[in-house]
GROMACS .gro file of C-alpha atoms in nm:
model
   66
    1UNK     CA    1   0.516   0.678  -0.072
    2UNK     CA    2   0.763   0.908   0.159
    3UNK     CA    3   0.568   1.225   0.271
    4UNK     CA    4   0.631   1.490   0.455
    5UNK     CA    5   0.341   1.612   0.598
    6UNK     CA    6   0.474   1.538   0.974
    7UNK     CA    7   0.774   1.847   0.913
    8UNK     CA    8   0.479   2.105   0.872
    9UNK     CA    9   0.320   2.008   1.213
   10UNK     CA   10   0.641   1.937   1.367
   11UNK     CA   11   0.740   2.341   1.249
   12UNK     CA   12   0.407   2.470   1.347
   13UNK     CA   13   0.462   2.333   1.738
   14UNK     CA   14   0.842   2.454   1.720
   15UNK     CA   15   0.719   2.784   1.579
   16UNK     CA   16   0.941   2.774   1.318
   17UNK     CA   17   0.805   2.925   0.969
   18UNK     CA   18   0.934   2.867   0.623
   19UNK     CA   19   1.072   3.235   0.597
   20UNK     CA   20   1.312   3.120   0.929
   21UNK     CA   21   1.388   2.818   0.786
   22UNK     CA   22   1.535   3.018   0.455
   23UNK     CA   23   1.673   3.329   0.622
   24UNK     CA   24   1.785   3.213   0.982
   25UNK     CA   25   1.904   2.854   0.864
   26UNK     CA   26   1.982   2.824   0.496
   27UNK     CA   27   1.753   2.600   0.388
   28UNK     CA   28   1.674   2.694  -0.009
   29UNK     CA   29   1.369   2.772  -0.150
   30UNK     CA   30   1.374   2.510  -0.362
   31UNK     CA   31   1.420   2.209  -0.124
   32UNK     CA   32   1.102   2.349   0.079
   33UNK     CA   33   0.990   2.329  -0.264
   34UNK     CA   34   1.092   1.939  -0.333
   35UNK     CA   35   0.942   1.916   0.036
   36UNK     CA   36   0.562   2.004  -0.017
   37UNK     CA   37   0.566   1.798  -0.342
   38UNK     CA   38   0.681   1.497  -0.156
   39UNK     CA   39   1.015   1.468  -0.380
   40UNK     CA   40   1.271   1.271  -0.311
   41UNK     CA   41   1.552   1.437  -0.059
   42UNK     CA   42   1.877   1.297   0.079
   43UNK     CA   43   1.937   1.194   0.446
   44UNK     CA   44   2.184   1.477   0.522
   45UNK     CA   45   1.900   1.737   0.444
   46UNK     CA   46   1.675   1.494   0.682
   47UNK     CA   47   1.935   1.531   0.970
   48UNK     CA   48   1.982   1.890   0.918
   49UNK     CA   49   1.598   1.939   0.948
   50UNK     CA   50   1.631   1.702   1.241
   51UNK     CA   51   1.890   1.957   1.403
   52UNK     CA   52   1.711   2.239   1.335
   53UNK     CA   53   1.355   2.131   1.446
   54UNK     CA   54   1.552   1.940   1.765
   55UNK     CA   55   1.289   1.623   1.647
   56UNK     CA   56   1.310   1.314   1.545
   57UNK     CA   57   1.282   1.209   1.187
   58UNK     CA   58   0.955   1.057   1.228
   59UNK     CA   59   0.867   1.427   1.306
   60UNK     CA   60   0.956   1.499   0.984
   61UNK     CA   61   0.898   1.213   0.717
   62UNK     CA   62   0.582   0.988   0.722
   63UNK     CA   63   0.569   0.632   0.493
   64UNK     CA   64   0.205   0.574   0.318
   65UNK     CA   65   0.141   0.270   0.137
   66UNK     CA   66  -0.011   0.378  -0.162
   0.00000   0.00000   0.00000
């Protein structure tokens, strides 16, 4: 199982907040949604989180063998 529990500590040590990350950078509401219910996302929207965070996707997606 893909999770993304590594994007919430990577934006807590960037200081970057959900409300930036929908008003200063576009990312929708419902993404952040598909996000912290572990839902599938595409790799663009992993590189743009990437770009935004300045990380590296294993800041931001996590593999757990169920």
């Amino acid at each position: 199982m893909i999770t993304y529990e590594p994007l919430y500590r990577t934006m807590k040590e960037k200081n970057i907040s959900t409300y930036k990350l929908i008003n200063l950078y576009g990312i929708s509401r419902s993404l952040l949604d598909r996000l912290k219910h572990n839902k599938p996302i595409t790799t663009v929207t992993i590189d743009d989180l990437c770009k935004i965070l300045d990380c590296n996707v294993e800041d931001i997606v996590q593999y757990v063998k169920e």
